[in-house]
Amino acid sequence: MKVTVVGAGAVGASCAEYIAIKDFASEVVLLDIKEGYAEGKAMDLMQTASLNSFDTKIVGSTNDYSKTAGSDVVVITSGIPRKPGMTREELIGINAGIVKEVSSNLIAQSPDAIIIVVSNPMDTMTYLVHKTTGLPKNRIIGMGGALDSARFKYRLAEALGAPISDVDGMVIGGHSDTGMVPLTRLATRNSIPVTEFLSEERLTQVKEDTKVGGATLTKLLGTSAWYAPGAAVSALVQAIACDQKKIFPCSTMLEGEYGLSDICIGVPVVLGASGIEKIVEIELSEEEKEYIKNSAEGVSKTNGLLAL
Ligand code: LMR
């Protein structure tokens, strides 16, 4: 399994590191436009291999896409991150051009690759990759929901005073401060609905903290987060590489599912060797349906800013 990660910034490098540490890929190519940067990160990471016991080869490249040829999975983290006070949607002007070029370059070298989109605004960038590459929908995956769900589980565990391994939960909808839909109704602590333990008021707080998870970190760090985004990507890549058939919420092109069409937004999918193998349609409450509808309206509005 060969994986390419475009963008050797904090998210791309964390992603390469987690993939390498899990040791399921033979090679990770890290590519960046900044001269020598990806080579430096790759060398630094390779020097952890004996310490962290992995055999994955990490190769750095300054914008030489020929090094990415024959990749099975490619990850796009390129573009600029937001600064405190900004929304992800404000990044569209710069990131759309970058993501368009990067996705074309990647597919020219790896025509059979599965693409994972991380760059923000993520749902709109996933939509843009569809329009740019014309690849079948199973091969284009937007990462946001896996990350948002990990943050949701963190907040639930905190509220419950429980270990995170005891908690399960999912966030669907758009990867934006207002568009996320944390499904508290379906969240559990060791199979018991969390509603048995937490008041409506506490659950509302968990939902609100989850939705601004990225913004909270951006404020604390002065730039956007990288560990959890990198780990979320590595979990998706592993599900594909190891044909795990795991369910993650991912941004995918909908064609009528959840009453939505011609939009990429987060819904539960089964991930395996061929990428998105199935979109899982679950019965939503009337309130959740309304949230998803509003979320989709927000994503569509941002999509409308693309020059397609
Ligand atoms: C995240 O959620 O960490 C990323 O989408 C980056 C951001 O801008 O918050």
mmCIF file of C-alpha atoms and ligand atoms in Angstrom:
data_model
loop_
_atom_site.group_PDB
_atom_site.id
_atom_site.type_symbol
_atom_site.label_atom_id
_atom_site.label_comp_id
_atom_site.label_asym_id
_atom_site.label_seq_id
_atom_site.Cartn_x
_atom_site.Cartn_y
_atom_site.Cartn_z
ATOM 1 C CA MET A 1 0.000 0.000 0.000
ATOM 2 C CA LYS A 2 1.463 3.317 -1.135
ATOM 3 C CA VAL A 3 -0.004 6.477 0.375
ATOM 4 C CA THR A 4 0.701 10.057 -0.673
ATOM 5 C CA VAL A 5 0.065 12.970 1.668
ATOM 6 C CA VAL A 6 0.136 16.382 0.014
ATOM 7 C CA GLY A 7 1.053 19.177 2.401
ATOM 8 C CA ALA A 8 3.868 18.553 4.881
ATOM 9 C CA GLY A 9 2.545 21.070 7.394
ATOM 10 C CA ALA A 10 1.443 19.981 10.853
ATOM 11 C CA VAL A 11 -1.652 18.047 9.684
ATOM 12 C CA GLY A 12 0.130 16.299 6.793
ATOM 13 C CA ALA A 13 3.147 15.382 8.921
ATOM 14 C CA SER A 14 0.967 14.058 11.791
ATOM 15 C CA CYS A 15 -0.994 12.066 9.304
ATOM 16 C CA ALA A 16 2.215 10.546 7.823
ATOM 17 C CA GLU A 17 3.482 9.830 11.333
ATOM 18 C CA TYR A 18 0.317 8.020 12.489
ATOM 19 C CA ILE A 19 0.139 6.002 9.265
ATOM 20 C CA ALA A 20 3.794 4.981 9.680
ATOM 21 C CA ILE A 21 3.443 4.110 13.371
ATOM 22 C CA LYS A 22 0.497 1.814 12.602
ATOM 23 C CA ASP A 23 2.810 0.053 10.124
ATOM 24 C CA PHE A 24 0.187 -1.058 7.568
ATOM 25 C CA ALA A 25 1.580 0.899 4.573
ATOM 26 C CA SER A 26 4.783 0.078 2.701
ATOM 27 C CA GLU A 27 5.436 3.686 1.666
ATOM 28 C CA VAL A 28 4.234 7.178 2.504
ATOM 29 C CA VAL A 29 5.203 10.018 0.156
ATOM 30 C CA LEU A 30 5.033 13.439 1.764
ATOM 31 C CA LEU A 31 4.887 16.261 -0.787
ATOM 32 C CA ASP A 32 5.046 20.019 -0.262
ATOM 33 C CA ILE A 33 5.762 23.072 -2.410
ATOM 34 C CA LYS A 34 8.197 24.567 0.113
ATOM 35 C CA GLU A 35 11.746 23.652 -0.987
ATOM 36 C CA GLY A 36 13.216 20.853 1.133
ATOM 37 C CA TYR A 37 10.426 20.962 3.726
ATOM 38 C CA ALA A 38 8.814 17.588 2.951
ATOM 39 C CA GLU A 39 12.256 15.969 2.608
ATOM 40 C CA GLY A 40 13.165 17.334 6.048
ATOM 41 C CA LYS A 41 9.963 16.126 7.689
ATOM 42 C CA ALA A 42 10.304 12.719 6.010
ATOM 43 C CA MET A 43 13.906 12.348 7.194
ATOM 44 C CA ASP A 44 13.003 13.397 10.748
ATOM 45 C CA LEU A 45 10.113 10.906 10.795
ATOM 46 C CA MET A 46 12.311 8.124 9.350
ATOM 47 C CA GLN A 47 14.720 8.696 12.215
ATOM 48 C CA THR A 48 11.898 7.718 14.616
ATOM 49 C CA ALA A 49 11.407 4.358 12.843
ATOM 50 C CA SER A 50 13.802 2.323 14.985
ATOM 51 C CA LEU A 51 12.430 3.976 18.131
ATOM 52 C CA ASN A 52 8.770 3.513 17.210
ATOM 53 C CA SER A 53 9.254 0.111 15.547
ATOM 54 C CA PHE A 54 7.840 0.699 12.088
ATOM 55 C CA ASP A 55 9.040 -0.336 8.639
ATOM 56 C CA THR A 56 6.980 2.090 6.553
ATOM 57 C CA LYS A 57 9.284 4.045 4.250
ATOM 58 C CA ILE A 58 8.590 7.792 4.325
ATOM 59 C CA VAL A 59 9.808 9.771 1.320
ATOM 60 C CA GLY A 60 9.770 13.569 1.008
ATOM 61 C CA SER A 61 9.342 15.477 -2.238
ATOM 62 C CA THR A 62 9.384 19.154 -3.193
ATOM 63 C CA ASN A 63 6.442 19.268 -5.597
ATOM 64 C CA ASP A 64 7.702 16.350 -7.715
ATOM 65 C CA TYR A 65 4.491 14.454 -8.394
ATOM 66 C CA SER A 66 6.327 11.672 -10.247
ATOM 67 C CA LYS A 67 7.340 10.407 -6.781
ATOM 68 C CA THR A 68 3.651 9.910 -5.961
ATOM 69 C CA ALA A 69 2.998 7.669 -8.989
ATOM 70 C CA GLY A 70 1.054 4.488 -8.320
ATOM 71 C CA SER A 71 -0.346 5.596 -4.965
ATOM 72 C CA ASP A 72 -3.321 3.598 -3.693
ATOM 73 C CA VAL A 73 -4.564 6.381 -1.425
ATOM 74 C CA VAL A 74 -3.804 10.106 -1.669
ATOM 75 C CA VAL A 75 -4.548 12.623 1.062
ATOM 76 C CA ILE A 76 -4.965 16.339 0.340
ATOM 77 C CA THR A 77 -4.117 18.562 3.300
ATOM 78 C CA SER A 78 -2.774 21.456 1.181
ATOM 79 C CA GLY A 79 -3.883 25.039 1.527
ATOM 80 C CA ILE A 80 -3.904 27.484 4.368
ATOM 81 C CA PRO A 81 -5.306 26.845 7.854
ATOM 82 C CA ARG A 82 -7.632 29.329 9.552
ATOM 83 C CA LYS A 83 -6.503 31.825 12.157
ATOM 84 C CA PRO A 84 -8.401 32.519 15.403
ATOM 85 C CA GLY A 85 -11.744 34.220 14.725
ATOM 86 C CA MET A 86 -12.025 32.922 11.153
ATOM 87 C CA THR A 87 -14.495 30.352 9.846
ATOM 88 C CA ARG A 88 -13.374 27.457 7.650
ATOM 89 C CA GLU A 89 -15.544 28.875 4.853
ATOM 90 C CA GLU A 90 -13.370 31.998 4.677
ATOM 91 C CA LEU A 91 -10.504 29.851 3.330
ATOM 92 C CA ILE A 92 -12.306 29.013 0.093
ATOM 93 C CA GLY A 93 -10.715 31.806 -1.981
ATOM 94 C CA ILE A 94 -7.161 30.485 -1.573
ATOM 95 C CA ASN A 95 -7.757 26.804 -0.963
ATOM 96 C CA ALA A 96 -10.062 26.083 -3.917
ATOM 97 C CA GLY A 97 -7.364 26.886 -6.495
ATOM 98 C CA ILE A 98 -4.781 24.828 -4.610
ATOM 99 C CA VAL A 99 -7.031 21.789 -4.134
ATOM 100 C CA LYS A 100 -8.060 21.853 -7.789
ATOM 101 C CA GLU A 101 -4.467 21.819 -8.997
ATOM 102 C CA VAL A 102 -3.296 19.254 -6.453
ATOM 103 C CA SER A 103 -6.124 16.800 -7.212
ATOM 104 C CA SER A 104 -5.443 16.999 -10.962
ATOM 105 C CA ASN A 105 -1.708 16.450 -10.435
ATOM 106 C CA LEU A 106 -2.328 13.480 -8.149
ATOM 107 C CA ILE A 107 -4.763 11.698 -10.454
ATOM 108 C CA ALA A 108 -2.444 12.210 -13.450
ATOM 109 C CA GLN A 109 0.139 10.086 -11.573
ATOM 110 C CA SER A 110 -2.194 7.696 -9.738
ATOM 111 C CA PRO A 111 -5.338 7.252 -11.849
ATOM 112 C CA ASP A 112 -6.702 4.471 -9.618
ATOM 113 C CA ALA A 113 -6.160 6.191 -6.273
ATOM 114 C CA ILE A 114 -8.746 6.847 -3.591
ATOM 115 C CA ILE A 115 -8.672 10.519 -2.538
ATOM 116 C CA ILE A 116 -9.151 11.717 1.041
ATOM 117 C CA VAL A 117 -9.844 15.442 1.310
ATOM 118 C CA VAL A 118 -8.816 17.307 4.468
ATOM 119 C CA SER A 119 -8.377 20.917 3.260
ATOM 120 C CA ASN A 120 -11.038 23.392 4.332
ATOM 121 C CA PRO A 121 -13.821 24.185 3.800
ATOM 122 C CA MET A 122 -13.739 20.389 3.660
ATOM 123 C CA ASP A 123 -17.213 19.529 2.301
ATOM 124 C CA THR A 124 -16.880 22.101 -0.462
ATOM 125 C CA MET A 125 -13.321 20.969 -1.266
ATOM 126 C CA THR A 126 -14.609 17.377 -1.522
ATOM 127 C CA TYR A 127 -17.296 18.585 -3.923
ATOM 128 C CA LEU A 128 -14.640 20.459 -5.906
ATOM 129 C CA VAL A 129 -12.489 17.305 -6.188
ATOM 130 C CA HIS A 130 -15.527 15.497 -7.633
ATOM 131 C CA LYS A 131 -16.071 18.209 -10.195
ATOM 132 C CA THR A 132 -12.350 18.431 -11.036
ATOM 133 C CA THR A 133 -11.477 14.742 -11.334
ATOM 134 C CA GLY A 134 -14.809 13.166 -12.338
ATOM 135 C CA LEU A 135 -13.842 10.070 -10.333
ATOM 136 C CA PRO A 136 -16.528 7.645 -9.154
ATOM 137 C CA LYS A 137 -18.018 8.717 -5.840
ATOM 138 C CA ASN A 138 -16.665 5.757 -3.857
ATOM 139 C CA ARG A 139 -13.132 7.077 -4.462
ATOM 140 C CA ILE A 140 -13.565 10.575 -3.018
ATOM 141 C CA ILE A 141 -13.841 10.865 0.754
ATOM 142 C CA GLY A 142 -14.043 13.997 2.893
ATOM 143 C CA MET A 143 -12.480 13.475 6.303
ATOM 144 C CA GLY A 144 -14.409 15.813 8.669
ATOM 145 C CA GLY A 145 -16.963 13.531 10.339
ATOM 146 C CA ALA A 146 -14.340 11.090 11.643
ATOM 147 C CA LEU A 147 -12.574 13.982 13.370
ATOM 148 C CA ASP A 148 -15.778 15.591 14.657
ATOM 149 C CA SER A 149 -16.937 12.245 16.056
ATOM 150 C CA ALA A 150 -13.617 11.787 17.894
ATOM 151 C CA ARG A 151 -14.111 15.239 19.452
ATOM 152 C CA PHE A 152 -17.721 14.358 20.312
ATOM 153 C CA LYS A 153 -16.542 11.190 22.112
ATOM 154 C CA TYR A 154 -13.952 13.237 23.997
ATOM 155 C CA ARG A 155 -16.624 15.697 25.164
ATOM 156 C CA LEU A 156 -19.067 12.902 26.041
ATOM 157 C CA ALA A 157 -16.430 11.042 28.086
ATOM 158 C CA GLU A 158 -15.610 14.278 29.892
ATOM 159 C CA ALA A 159 -19.268 14.899 30.741
ATOM 160 C CA LEU A 160 -19.851 11.285 31.770
ATOM 161 C CA GLY A 161 -16.634 10.988 33.772
ATOM 162 C CA ALA A 162 -16.101 7.787 31.761
ATOM 163 C CA PRO A 163 -13.150 6.396 29.791
ATOM 164 C CA ILE A 164 -13.349 7.291 26.095
ATOM 165 C CA SER A 165 -13.154 3.581 25.212
ATOM 166 C CA ASP A 166 -16.568 3.168 26.880
ATOM 167 C CA VAL A 167 -18.161 5.859 24.707
ATOM 168 C CA ASP A 168 -19.562 5.686 21.186
ATOM 169 C CA GLY A 169 -21.094 8.465 19.152
ATOM 170 C CA MET A 170 -21.248 10.041 15.745
ATOM 171 C CA VAL A 171 -21.392 13.513 14.195
ATOM 172 C CA ILE A 172 -22.999 13.900 10.786
ATOM 173 C CA GLY A 173 -23.594 16.993 8.630
ATOM 174 C CA GLY A 174 -21.184 19.638 7.431
ATOM 175 C CA HIS A 175 -17.705 20.102 8.912
ATOM 176 C CA SER A 176 -18.398 23.652 10.059
ATOM 177 C CA ASP A 177 -18.979 25.461 13.340
ATOM 178 C CA THR A 178 -22.712 25.656 12.656
ATOM 179 C CA GLY A 179 -23.267 22.657 10.366
ATOM 180 C CA MET A 180 -22.232 19.712 12.561
ATOM 181 C CA VAL A 181 -24.996 17.476 13.855
ATOM 182 C CA PRO A 182 -23.807 15.469 16.898
ATOM 183 C CA LEU A 183 -26.262 12.589 17.302
ATOM 184 C CA THR A 184 -26.694 12.577 21.100
ATOM 185 C CA ARG A 185 -29.835 10.449 20.738
ATOM 186 C CA LEU A 186 -27.721 7.537 19.441
ATOM 187 C CA ALA A 187 -24.590 8.034 21.592
ATOM 188 C CA THR A 188 -23.887 5.327 24.141
ATOM 189 C CA ARG A 189 -21.774 4.494 27.162
ATOM 190 C CA ASN A 190 -21.062 0.775 26.893
ATOM 191 C CA SER A 191 -24.339 0.205 24.996
ATOM 192 C CA ILE A 192 -26.431 2.331 27.392
ATOM 193 C CA PRO A 193 -27.847 5.527 25.828
ATOM 194 C CA VAL A 194 -25.991 8.547 27.236
ATOM 195 C CA THR A 195 -29.397 10.134 27.783
ATOM 196 C CA GLU A 196 -29.675 7.770 30.785
ATOM 197 C CA PHE A 197 -26.727 9.552 32.417
ATOM 198 C CA LEU A 198 -26.732 13.148 31.186
ATOM 199 C CA SER A 199 -29.363 15.864 31.448
ATOM 200 C CA GLU A 200 -30.726 17.587 28.358
ATOM 201 C CA GLU A 201 -28.835 20.700 29.428
ATOM 202 C CA ARG A 202 -25.491 18.869 29.789
ATOM 203 C CA LEU A 203 -25.994 17.165 26.415
ATOM 204 C CA THR A 204 -26.677 20.510 24.782
ATOM 205 C CA GLN A 205 -23.367 21.743 26.196
ATOM 206 C CA VAL A 206 -21.583 18.636 24.825
ATOM 207 C CA LYS A 207 -23.097 19.315 21.393
ATOM 208 C CA GLU A 208 -22.093 22.967 21.402
ATOM 209 C CA ASP A 209 -18.514 22.180 22.568
ATOM 210 C CA THR A 210 -18.226 19.542 19.832
ATOM 211 C CA LYS A 211 -19.392 21.892 17.091
ATOM 212 C CA VAL A 212 -16.763 24.498 17.951
ATOM 213 C CA GLY A 213 -14.072 21.863 18.586
ATOM 214 C CA GLY A 214 -11.817 23.118 15.778
ATOM 215 C CA ALA A 215 -12.420 26.798 16.597
ATOM 216 C CA THR A 216 -11.604 26.223 20.280
ATOM 217 C CA LEU A 217 -8.255 24.685 19.366
ATOM 218 C CA THR A 218 -7.535 27.368 16.775
ATOM 219 C CA LYS A 219 -7.995 29.976 19.497
ATOM 220 C CA LEU A 220 -5.704 28.127 21.905
ATOM 221 C CA LEU A 221 -3.017 27.271 19.349
ATOM 222 C CA GLY A 222 -3.123 30.384 17.143
ATOM 223 C CA THR A 223 -3.599 28.058 14.157
ATOM 224 C CA SER A 224 -5.751 25.016 13.531
ATOM 225 C CA ALA A 225 -5.273 21.618 15.179
ATOM 226 C CA TRP A 226 -3.184 18.740 13.796
ATOM 227 C CA TYR A 227 -2.998 15.696 16.090
ATOM 228 C CA ALA A 228 -6.662 14.689 15.940
ATOM 229 C CA PRO A 229 -7.013 15.573 12.221
ATOM 230 C CA GLY A 230 -3.880 13.493 11.457
ATOM 231 C CA ALA A 231 -5.168 10.579 13.546
ATOM 232 C CA ALA A 232 -8.602 10.762 11.882
ATOM 233 C CA VAL A 233 -7.026 10.557 8.425
ATOM 234 C CA SER A 234 -4.821 7.640 9.448
ATOM 235 C CA ALA A 235 -7.907 5.751 10.723
ATOM 236 C CA LEU A 236 -9.615 6.232 7.334
ATOM 237 C CA VAL A 237 -6.504 5.181 5.403
ATOM 238 C CA GLN A 238 -6.154 2.095 7.604
ATOM 239 C CA ALA A 239 -9.810 1.135 7.045
ATOM 240 C CA ILE A 240 -9.134 1.212 3.291
ATOM 241 C CA ALA A 241 -5.696 -0.430 3.428
ATOM 242 C CA CYS A 242 -6.882 -3.262 5.674
ATOM 243 C CA ASP A 243 -10.335 -3.550 4.055
ATOM 244 C CA GLN A 244 -11.856 -3.141 7.513
ATOM 245 C CA LYS A 245 -15.460 -2.354 6.463
ATOM 246 C CA LYS A 246 -15.650 0.087 9.372
ATOM 247 C CA ILE A 247 -18.349 2.727 9.606
ATOM 248 C CA PHE A 248 -17.196 6.354 9.776
ATOM 249 C CA PRO A 249 -19.150 9.510 9.053
ATOM 250 C CA CYS A 250 -17.455 10.960 5.958
ATOM 251 C CA SER A 251 -18.293 13.632 3.455
ATOM 252 C CA THR A 252 -19.544 11.890 0.338
ATOM 253 C CA MET A 253 -21.497 12.825 -2.771
ATOM 254 C CA LEU A 254 -25.176 12.215 -2.092
ATOM 255 C CA GLU A 255 -27.609 11.233 -4.808
ATOM 256 C CA GLY A 256 -30.916 11.244 -2.982
ATOM 257 C CA GLU A 257 -29.726 9.728 0.303
ATOM 258 C CA TYR A 258 -30.995 11.689 3.296
ATOM 259 C CA GLY A 259 -33.163 13.611 0.830
ATOM 260 C CA LEU A 260 -30.085 15.419 -0.553
ATOM 261 C CA SER A 261 -28.476 15.497 -4.000
ATOM 262 C CA ASP A 262 -25.433 17.038 -5.682
ATOM 263 C CA ILE A 263 -23.790 17.821 -2.366
ATOM 264 C CA CYS A 264 -20.923 16.348 -0.335
ATOM 265 C CA ILE A 265 -21.750 16.229 3.367
ATOM 266 C CA GLY A 266 -20.999 13.951 6.302
ATOM 267 C CA VAL A 267 -23.090 10.785 6.621
ATOM 268 C CA PRO A 268 -22.197 7.291 7.894
ATOM 269 C CA VAL A 269 -20.392 5.176 5.287
ATOM 270 C CA VAL A 270 -18.747 1.753 5.227
ATOM 271 C CA LEU A 271 -15.050 2.095 4.376
ATOM 272 C CA GLY A 272 -13.146 -0.779 2.817
ATOM 273 C CA ALA A 273 -10.668 -1.604 0.059
ATOM 274 C CA SER A 274 -12.665 0.216 -2.615
ATOM 275 C CA GLY A 275 -13.205 3.330 -0.520
ATOM 276 C CA ILE A 276 -16.808 4.184 0.274
ATOM 277 C CA GLU A 277 -18.498 0.807 -0.144
ATOM 278 C CA LYS A 278 -21.917 1.831 1.147
ATOM 279 C CA ILE A 279 -23.744 4.893 2.399
ATOM 280 C CA VAL A 280 -25.633 3.913 5.538
ATOM 281 C CA GLU A 281 -29.044 5.569 5.755
ATOM 282 C CA ILE A 282 -30.309 5.752 9.306
ATOM 283 C CA GLU A 283 -33.713 6.943 10.429
ATOM 284 C CA LEU A 284 -33.352 10.477 11.780
ATOM 285 C CA SER A 285 -35.740 12.234 14.140
ATOM 286 C CA GLU A 286 -37.691 15.204 12.794
ATOM 287 C CA GLU A 287 -35.346 17.540 14.683
ATOM 288 C CA GLU A 288 -32.225 15.851 13.254
ATOM 289 C CA LYS A 289 -33.712 16.013 9.737
ATOM 290 C CA GLU A 290 -34.178 19.745 10.191
ATOM 291 C CA TYR A 291 -30.560 20.150 11.385
ATOM 292 C CA ILE A 292 -29.234 18.206 8.382
ATOM 293 C CA LYS A 293 -31.357 20.261 6.014
ATOM 294 C CA ASN A 294 -29.982 23.507 7.471
ATOM 295 C CA SER A 295 -26.449 22.125 7.420
ATOM 296 C CA ALA A 296 -26.815 21.176 3.745
ATOM 297 C CA GLU A 297 -28.087 24.664 2.942
ATOM 298 C CA GLY A 298 -24.922 26.104 4.469
ATOM 299 C CA VAL A 299 -22.664 23.751 2.485
ATOM 300 C CA SER A 300 -24.576 24.464 -0.758
ATOM 301 C CA LYS A 301 -24.134 28.185 -0.181
ATOM 302 C CA THR A 302 -20.363 27.714 0.120
ATOM 303 C CA ASN A 303 -20.342 25.422 -2.950
ATOM 304 C CA GLY A 304 -22.012 28.271 -4.821
ATOM 305 C CA LEU A 305 -18.841 30.334 -4.337
ATOM 306 C CA LEU A 306 -16.809 27.875 -6.422
ATOM 307 C CA ALA A 307 -15.935 28.892 -9.959
ATOM 308 C CA LEU A 308 -16.854 25.575 -11.611
HETATM 309 C C1 LMR B 1 -10.326 21.020 12.440
HETATM 310 O O1 LMR B 1 -11.512 20.814 12.688
HETATM 311 O O2 LMR B 1 -9.426 20.857 13.278
HETATM 312 C C2 LMR B 1 -9.937 21.474 11.067
HETATM 313 O O3 LMR B 1 -11.047 21.539 10.236
HETATM 314 C C3 LMR B 1 -9.207 22.776 11.090
HETATM 315 C C4 LMR B 1 -10.028 23.935 11.584
HETATM 316 O O4 LMR B 1 -9.999 24.975 10.918
HETATM 317 O O5 LMR B 1 -10.671 23.859 12.629
#
